[in-house]
PDB file of C-alpha atoms in Angstrom:
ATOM      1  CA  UNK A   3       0.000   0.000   0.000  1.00 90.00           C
ATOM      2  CA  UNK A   4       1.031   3.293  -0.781  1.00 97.00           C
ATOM      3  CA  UNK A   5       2.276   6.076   1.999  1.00 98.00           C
ATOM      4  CA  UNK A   6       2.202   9.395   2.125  1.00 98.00           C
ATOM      5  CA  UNK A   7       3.677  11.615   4.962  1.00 98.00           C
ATOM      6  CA  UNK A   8       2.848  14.843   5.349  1.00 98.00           C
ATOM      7  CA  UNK A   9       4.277  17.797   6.998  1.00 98.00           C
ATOM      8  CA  UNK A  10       3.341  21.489   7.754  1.00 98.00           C
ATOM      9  CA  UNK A  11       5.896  23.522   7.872  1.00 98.00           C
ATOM     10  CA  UNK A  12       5.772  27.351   9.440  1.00 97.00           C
ATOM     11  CA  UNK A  13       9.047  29.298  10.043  1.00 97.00           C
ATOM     12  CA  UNK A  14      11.036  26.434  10.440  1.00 97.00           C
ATOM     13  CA  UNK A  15      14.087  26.874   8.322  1.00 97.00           C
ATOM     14  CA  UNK A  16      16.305  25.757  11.531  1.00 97.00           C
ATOM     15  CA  UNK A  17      14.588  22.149  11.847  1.00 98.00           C
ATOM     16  CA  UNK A  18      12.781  21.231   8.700  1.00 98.00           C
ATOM     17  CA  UNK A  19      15.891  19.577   6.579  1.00 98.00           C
ATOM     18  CA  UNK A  20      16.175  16.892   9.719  1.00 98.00           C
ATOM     19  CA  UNK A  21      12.621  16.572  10.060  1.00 98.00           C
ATOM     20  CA  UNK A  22      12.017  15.809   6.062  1.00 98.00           C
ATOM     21  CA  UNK A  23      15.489  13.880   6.234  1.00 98.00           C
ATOM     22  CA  UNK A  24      14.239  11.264   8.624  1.00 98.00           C
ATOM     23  CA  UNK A  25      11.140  10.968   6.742  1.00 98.00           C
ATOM     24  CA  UNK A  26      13.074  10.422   3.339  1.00 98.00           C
ATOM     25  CA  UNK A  27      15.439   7.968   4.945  1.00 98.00           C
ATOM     26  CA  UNK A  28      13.123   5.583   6.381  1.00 98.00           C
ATOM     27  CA  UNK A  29      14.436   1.311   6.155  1.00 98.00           C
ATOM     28  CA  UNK A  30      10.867   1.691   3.975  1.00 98.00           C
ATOM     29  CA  UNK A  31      10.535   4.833   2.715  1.00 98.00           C
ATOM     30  CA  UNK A  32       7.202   6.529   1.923  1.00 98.00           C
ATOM     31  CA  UNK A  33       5.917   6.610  -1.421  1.00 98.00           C
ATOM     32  CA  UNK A  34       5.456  10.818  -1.312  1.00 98.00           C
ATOM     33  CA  UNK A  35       6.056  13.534   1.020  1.00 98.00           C
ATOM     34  CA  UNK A  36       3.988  16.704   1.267  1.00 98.00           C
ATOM     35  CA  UNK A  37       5.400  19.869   2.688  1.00 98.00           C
ATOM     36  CA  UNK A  38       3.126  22.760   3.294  1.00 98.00           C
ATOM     37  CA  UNK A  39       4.541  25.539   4.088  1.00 98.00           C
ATOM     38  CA  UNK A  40       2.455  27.942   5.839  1.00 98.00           C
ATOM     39  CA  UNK A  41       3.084  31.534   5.497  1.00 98.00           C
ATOM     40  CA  UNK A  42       6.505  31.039   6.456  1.00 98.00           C
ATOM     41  CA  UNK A  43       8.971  34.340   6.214  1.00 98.00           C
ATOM     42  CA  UNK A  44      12.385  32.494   6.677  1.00 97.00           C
ATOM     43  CA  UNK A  45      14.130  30.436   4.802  1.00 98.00           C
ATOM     44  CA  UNK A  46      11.505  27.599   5.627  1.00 98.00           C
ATOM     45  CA  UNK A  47      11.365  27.544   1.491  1.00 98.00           C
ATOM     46  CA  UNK A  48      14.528  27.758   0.102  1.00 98.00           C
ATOM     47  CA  UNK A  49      15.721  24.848   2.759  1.00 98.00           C
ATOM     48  CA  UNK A  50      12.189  22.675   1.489  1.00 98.00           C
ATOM     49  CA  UNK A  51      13.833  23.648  -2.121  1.00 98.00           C
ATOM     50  CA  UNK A  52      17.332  21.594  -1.686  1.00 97.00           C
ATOM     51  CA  UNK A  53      15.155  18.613  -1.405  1.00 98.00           C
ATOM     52  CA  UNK A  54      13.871  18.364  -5.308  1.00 98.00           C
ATOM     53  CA  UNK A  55      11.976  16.323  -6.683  1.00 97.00           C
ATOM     54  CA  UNK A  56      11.953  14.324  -3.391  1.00 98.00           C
ATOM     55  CA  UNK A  57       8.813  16.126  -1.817  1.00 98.00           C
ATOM     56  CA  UNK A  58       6.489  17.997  -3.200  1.00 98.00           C
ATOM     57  CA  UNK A  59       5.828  21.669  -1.719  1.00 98.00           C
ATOM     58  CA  UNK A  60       2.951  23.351  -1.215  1.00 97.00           C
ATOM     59  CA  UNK A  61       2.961  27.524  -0.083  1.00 97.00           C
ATOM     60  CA  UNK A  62      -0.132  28.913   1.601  1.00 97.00           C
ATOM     61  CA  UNK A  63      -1.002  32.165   3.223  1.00 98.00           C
ATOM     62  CA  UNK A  64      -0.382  31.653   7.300  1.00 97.00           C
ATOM     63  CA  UNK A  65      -3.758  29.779   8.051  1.00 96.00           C
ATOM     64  CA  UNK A  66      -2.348  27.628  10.648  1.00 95.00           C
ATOM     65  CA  UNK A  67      -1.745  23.885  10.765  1.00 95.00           C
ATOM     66  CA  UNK A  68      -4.819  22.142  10.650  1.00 97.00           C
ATOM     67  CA  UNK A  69      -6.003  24.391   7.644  1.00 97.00           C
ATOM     68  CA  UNK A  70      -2.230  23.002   5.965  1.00 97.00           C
ATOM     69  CA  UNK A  71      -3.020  19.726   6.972  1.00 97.00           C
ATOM     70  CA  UNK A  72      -6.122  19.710   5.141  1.00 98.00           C
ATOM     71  CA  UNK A  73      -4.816  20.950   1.973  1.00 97.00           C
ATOM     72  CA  UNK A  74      -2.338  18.207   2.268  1.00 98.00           C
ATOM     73  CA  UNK A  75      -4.504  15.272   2.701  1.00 97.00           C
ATOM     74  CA  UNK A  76      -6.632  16.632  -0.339  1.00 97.00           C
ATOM     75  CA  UNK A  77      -3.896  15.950  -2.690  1.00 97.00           C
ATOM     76  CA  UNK A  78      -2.113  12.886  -0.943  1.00 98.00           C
ATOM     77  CA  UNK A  79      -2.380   9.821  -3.224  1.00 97.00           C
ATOM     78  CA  UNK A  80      -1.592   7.275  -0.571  1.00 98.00           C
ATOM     79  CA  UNK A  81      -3.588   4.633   1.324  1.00 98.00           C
ATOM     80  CA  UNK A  82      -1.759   4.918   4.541  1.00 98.00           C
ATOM     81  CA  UNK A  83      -1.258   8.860   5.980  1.00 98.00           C
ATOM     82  CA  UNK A  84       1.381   9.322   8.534  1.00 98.00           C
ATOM     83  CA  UNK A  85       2.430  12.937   9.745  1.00 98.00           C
ATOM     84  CA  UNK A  86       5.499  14.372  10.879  1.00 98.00           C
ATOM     85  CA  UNK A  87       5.909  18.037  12.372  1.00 97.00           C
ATOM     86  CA  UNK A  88       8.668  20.001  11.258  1.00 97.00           C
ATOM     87  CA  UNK A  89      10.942  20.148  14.420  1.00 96.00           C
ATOM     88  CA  UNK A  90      10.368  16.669  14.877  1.00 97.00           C
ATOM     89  CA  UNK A  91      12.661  13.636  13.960  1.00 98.00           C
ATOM     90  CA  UNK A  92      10.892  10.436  13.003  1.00 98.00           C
ATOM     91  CA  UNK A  93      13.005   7.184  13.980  1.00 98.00           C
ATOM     92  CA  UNK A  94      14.552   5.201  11.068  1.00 98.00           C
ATOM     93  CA  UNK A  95      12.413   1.859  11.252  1.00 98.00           C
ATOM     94  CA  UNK A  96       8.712   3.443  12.200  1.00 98.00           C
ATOM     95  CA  UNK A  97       7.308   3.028   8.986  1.00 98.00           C
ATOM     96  CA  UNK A  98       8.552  -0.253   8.540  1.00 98.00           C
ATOM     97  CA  UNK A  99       7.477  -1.381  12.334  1.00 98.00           C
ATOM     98  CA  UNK A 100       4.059   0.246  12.102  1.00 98.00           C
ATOM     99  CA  UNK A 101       3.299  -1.203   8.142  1.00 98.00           C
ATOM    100  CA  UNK A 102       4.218  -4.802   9.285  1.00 98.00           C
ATOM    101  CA  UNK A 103       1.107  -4.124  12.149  1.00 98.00           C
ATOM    102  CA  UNK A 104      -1.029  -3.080   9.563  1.00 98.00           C
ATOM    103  CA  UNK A 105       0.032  -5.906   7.028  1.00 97.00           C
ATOM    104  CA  UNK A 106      -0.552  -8.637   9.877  1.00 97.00           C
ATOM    105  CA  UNK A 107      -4.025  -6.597  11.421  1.00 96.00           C
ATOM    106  CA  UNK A 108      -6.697  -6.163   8.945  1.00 95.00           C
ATOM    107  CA  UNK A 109      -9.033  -5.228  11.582  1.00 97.00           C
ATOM    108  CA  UNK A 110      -6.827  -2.085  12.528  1.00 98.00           C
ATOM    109  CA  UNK A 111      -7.160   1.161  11.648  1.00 98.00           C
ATOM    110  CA  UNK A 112      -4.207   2.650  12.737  1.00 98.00           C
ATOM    111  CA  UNK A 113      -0.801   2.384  15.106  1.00 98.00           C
ATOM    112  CA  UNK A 114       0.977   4.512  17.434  1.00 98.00           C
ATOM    113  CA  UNK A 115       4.187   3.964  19.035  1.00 97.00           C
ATOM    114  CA  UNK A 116       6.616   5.630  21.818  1.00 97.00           C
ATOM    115  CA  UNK A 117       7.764   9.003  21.664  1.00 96.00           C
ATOM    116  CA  UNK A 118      11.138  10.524  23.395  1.00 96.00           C
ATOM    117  CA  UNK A 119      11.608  13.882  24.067  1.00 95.00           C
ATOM    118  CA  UNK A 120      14.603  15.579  23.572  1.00 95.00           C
ATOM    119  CA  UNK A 121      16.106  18.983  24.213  1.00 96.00           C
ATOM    120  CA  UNK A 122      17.419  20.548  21.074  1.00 95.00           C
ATOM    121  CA  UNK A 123      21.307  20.701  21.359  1.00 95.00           C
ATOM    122  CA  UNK A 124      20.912  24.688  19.748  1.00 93.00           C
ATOM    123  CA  UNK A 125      19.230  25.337  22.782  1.00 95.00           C
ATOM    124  CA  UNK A 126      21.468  27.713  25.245  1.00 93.00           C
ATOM    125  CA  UNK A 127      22.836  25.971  28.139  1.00 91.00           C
ATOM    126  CA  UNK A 128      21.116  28.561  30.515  1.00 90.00           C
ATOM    127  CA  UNK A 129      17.770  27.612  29.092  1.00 92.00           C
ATOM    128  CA  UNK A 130      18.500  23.874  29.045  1.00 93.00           C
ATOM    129  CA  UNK A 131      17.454  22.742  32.447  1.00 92.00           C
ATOM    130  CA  UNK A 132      14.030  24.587  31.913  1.00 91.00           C
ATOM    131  CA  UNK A 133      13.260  22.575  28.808  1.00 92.00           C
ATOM    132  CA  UNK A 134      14.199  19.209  29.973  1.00 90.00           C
ATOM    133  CA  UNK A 135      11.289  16.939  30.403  1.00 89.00           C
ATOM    134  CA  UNK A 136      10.283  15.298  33.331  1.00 87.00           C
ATOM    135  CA  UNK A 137       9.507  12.089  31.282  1.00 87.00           C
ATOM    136  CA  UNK A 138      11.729  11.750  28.620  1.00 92.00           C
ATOM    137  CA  UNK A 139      10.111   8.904  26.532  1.00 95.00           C
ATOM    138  CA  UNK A 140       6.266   7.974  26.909  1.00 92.00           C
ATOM    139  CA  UNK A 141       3.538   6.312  24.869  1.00 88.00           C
ATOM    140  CA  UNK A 142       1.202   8.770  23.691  1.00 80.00           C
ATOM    141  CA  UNK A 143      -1.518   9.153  20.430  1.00 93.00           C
ATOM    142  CA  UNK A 144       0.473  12.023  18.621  1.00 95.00           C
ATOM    143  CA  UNK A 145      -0.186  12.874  15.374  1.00 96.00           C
ATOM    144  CA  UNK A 146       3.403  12.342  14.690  1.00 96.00           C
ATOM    145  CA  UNK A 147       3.124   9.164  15.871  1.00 97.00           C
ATOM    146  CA  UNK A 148       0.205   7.621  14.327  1.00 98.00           C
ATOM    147  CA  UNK A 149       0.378   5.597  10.794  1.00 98.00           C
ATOM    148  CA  UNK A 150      -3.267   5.456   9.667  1.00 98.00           C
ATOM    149  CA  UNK A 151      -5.499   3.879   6.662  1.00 98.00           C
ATOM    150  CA  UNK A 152      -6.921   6.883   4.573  1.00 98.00           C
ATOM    151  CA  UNK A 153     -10.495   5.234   4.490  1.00 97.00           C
ATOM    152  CA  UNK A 154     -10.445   5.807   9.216  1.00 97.00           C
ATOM    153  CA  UNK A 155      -9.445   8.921   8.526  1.00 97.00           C
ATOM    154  CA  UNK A 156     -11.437   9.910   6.395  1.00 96.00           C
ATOM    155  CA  UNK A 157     -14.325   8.091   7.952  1.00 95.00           C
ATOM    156  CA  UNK A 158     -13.401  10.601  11.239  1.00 95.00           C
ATOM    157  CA  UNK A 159     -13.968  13.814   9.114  1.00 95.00           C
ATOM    158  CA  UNK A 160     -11.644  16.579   8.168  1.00 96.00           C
ATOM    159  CA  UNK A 161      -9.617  18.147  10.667  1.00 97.00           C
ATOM    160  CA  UNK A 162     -11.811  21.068  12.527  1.00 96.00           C
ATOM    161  CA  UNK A 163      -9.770  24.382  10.960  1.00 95.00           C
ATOM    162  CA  UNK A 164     -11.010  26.017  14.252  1.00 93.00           C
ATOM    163  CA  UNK A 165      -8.824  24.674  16.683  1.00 92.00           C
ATOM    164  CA  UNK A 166      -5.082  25.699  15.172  1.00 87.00           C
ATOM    165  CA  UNK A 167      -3.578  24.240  18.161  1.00 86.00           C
ATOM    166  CA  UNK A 168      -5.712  21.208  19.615  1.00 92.00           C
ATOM    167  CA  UNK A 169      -7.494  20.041  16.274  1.00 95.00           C
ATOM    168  CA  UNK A 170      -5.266  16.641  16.354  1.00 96.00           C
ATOM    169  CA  UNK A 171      -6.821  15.763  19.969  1.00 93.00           C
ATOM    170  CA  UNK A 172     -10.467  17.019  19.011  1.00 94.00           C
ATOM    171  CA  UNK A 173      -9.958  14.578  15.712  1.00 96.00           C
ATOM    172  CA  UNK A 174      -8.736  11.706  17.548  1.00 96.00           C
ATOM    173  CA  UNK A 175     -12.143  11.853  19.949  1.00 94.00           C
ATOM    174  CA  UNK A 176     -14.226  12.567  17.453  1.00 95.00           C
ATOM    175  CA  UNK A 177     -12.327   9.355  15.571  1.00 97.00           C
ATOM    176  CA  UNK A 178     -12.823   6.885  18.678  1.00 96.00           C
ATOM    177  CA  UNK A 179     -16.364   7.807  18.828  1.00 95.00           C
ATOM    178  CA  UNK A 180     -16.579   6.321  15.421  1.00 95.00           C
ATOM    179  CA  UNK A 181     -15.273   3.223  15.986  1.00 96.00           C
ATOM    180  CA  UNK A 182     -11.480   3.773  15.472  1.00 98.00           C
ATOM    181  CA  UNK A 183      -9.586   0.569  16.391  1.00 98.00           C
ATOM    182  CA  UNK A 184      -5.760   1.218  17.335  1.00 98.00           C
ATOM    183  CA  UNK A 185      -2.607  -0.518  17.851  1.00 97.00           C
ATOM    184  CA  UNK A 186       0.841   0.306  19.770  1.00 97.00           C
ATOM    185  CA  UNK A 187       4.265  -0.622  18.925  1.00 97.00           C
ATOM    186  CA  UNK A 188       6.456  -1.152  21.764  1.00 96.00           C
ATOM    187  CA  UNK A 189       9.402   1.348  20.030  1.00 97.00           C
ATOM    188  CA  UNK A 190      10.234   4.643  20.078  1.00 97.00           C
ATOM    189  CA  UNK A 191       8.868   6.025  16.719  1.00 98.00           C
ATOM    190  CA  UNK A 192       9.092   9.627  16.829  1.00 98.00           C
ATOM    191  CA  UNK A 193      12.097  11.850  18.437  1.00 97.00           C
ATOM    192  CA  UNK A 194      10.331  15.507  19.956  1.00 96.00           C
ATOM    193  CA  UNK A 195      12.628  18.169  19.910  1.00 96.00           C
ATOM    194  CA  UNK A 196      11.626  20.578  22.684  1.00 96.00           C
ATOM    195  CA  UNK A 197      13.312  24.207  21.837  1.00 94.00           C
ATOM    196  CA  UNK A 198      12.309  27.533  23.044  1.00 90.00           C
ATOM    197  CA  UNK A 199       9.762  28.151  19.791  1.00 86.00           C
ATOM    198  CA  UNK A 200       7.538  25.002  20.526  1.00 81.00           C
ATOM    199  CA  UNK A 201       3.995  26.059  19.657  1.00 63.00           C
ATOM    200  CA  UNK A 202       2.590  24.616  22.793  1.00 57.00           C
ATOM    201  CA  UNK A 203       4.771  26.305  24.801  1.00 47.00           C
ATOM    202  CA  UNK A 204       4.334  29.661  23.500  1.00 44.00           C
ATOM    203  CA  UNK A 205       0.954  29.734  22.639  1.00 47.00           C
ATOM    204  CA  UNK A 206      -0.386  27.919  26.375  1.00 47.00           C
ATOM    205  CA  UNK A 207      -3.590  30.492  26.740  1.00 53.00           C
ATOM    206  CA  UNK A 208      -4.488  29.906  23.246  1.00 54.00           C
ATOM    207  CA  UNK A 209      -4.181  25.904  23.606  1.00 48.00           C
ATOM    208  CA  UNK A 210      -6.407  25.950  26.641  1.00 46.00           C
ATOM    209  CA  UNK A 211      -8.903  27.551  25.148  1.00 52.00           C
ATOM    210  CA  UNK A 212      -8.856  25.534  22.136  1.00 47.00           C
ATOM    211  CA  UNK A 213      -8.729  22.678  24.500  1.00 47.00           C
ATOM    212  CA  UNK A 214     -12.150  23.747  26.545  1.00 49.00           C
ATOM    213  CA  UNK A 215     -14.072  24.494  22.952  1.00 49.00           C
ATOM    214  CA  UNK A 216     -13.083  21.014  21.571  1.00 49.00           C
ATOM    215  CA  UNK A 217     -14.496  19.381  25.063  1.00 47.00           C
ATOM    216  CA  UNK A 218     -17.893  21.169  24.642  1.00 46.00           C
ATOM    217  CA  UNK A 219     -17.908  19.974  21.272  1.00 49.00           C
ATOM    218  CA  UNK A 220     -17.591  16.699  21.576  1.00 48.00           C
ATOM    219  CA  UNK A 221     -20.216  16.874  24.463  1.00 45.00           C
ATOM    220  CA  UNK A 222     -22.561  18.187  21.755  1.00 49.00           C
ATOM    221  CA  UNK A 223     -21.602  15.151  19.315  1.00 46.00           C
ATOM    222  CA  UNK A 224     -21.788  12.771  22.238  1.00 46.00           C
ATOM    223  CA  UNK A 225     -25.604  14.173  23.296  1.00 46.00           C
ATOM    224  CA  UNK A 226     -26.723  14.110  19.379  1.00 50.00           C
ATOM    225  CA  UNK A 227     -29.347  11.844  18.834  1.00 48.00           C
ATOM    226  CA  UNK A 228     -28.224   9.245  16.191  1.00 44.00           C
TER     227      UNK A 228
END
């Protein structure tokens, strides 16, 4: 089955070339790799444009990431979607670890796997100890993590352009309460670089609020009548 991985991309110029690279160099390597790059005013594109014919690149006016995502998954030819954010590193074998589940499971729809956090070594030694995390690797449903069949996904709905910052966990409810069937690896899969631009870290007010909406709307969706 075919993959495609895709990534949006937003001022990212300092991370973006290791994120793409450890999509690219996968032991089985995706069949296409979407960039968006969204609104970006560094070098975000001329570092995407050293890559080639190896991704393809798609520019958009700032929207924010879910509205990227979106425009991604509109064009993506693959069966299987995975996602990788652009100061993120995935591991070499998590494709091949998470297509063997889906090979062996029919009756899953998609798999997650272990996640370690890691402070990024450009971060200033004064800032360091601030960053580190208190659990360094964990099992968690990231949208970095997660290899998923196109048909789930799309059976889940588009991702609610709304909620810039929490529309991956409002998805991922929404997607349970539809019958979404998961599975774990026991590896780390995805490497999350925690720097001093993390958009959960700078935009905290704006996440909780986004966090409270998508709670009262999944309330509503849980009190619908079928």
């Amino acid at each position: 089955m075919r993959v495609s991985v895709i990534i949006a991309a937003c001022n990212a110029e300092a991370y973006i070339a290791e994120a793409v690279g450890s999509v690219l160099g996968q032991t089985a390597p995706p069949d296409e790799v979407i960039v968006i790059d969204d609104g970006s005013t560094d070098g975000t594109a001329k570092v995407l444009g050293q890559f080639g014919d190896c991704i393809t690149v798609l520019a958009q006016p700032n929207s924010g990431q879910a509205v990227a995502v979106n425009k991604a998954l509109a064009i993506a030819q693959g069966e299987l979607i995975g996602f990788c954010d652009a100061d993120d590193l995935w591991t070499p074998r998590k494709l091949e670890l998470q297509l063997a589940v889906l090979d062996r499971r029919r009756d899953i729809d998609a798999v997650f796997g272990k996640v370690e956090q890691f402070v990024s070594p450009d971060v200033p030694d004064a800032q360091r100890e601030r960053l580190k995390p208190a659990v360094a690797i964990m099992s968690g449903e990231l949208k970095q993590c997660m290899l998923i069949r196109r048909a789930a996904l799309e059976r889940a709905g588009p991702f609610d352009e709304s909620l810039p910052a929490t529309f991956f966990i409002a998805w991922l409810g929404r997607a349970k309460q539809r019958g979404l069937r998961s599975a774990h690896v026991d590896d780390i899969v995805v490497r999350r670089r925690l720097h001093l631009g993390n958009g959960g870290r700078t935009h905290t007010d704006a996440q909780n609020r986004e966090t409270l909406l998508a709670l009262h709307k999944a309330i509503k969706v849980r009190r619908r009548p079928e």
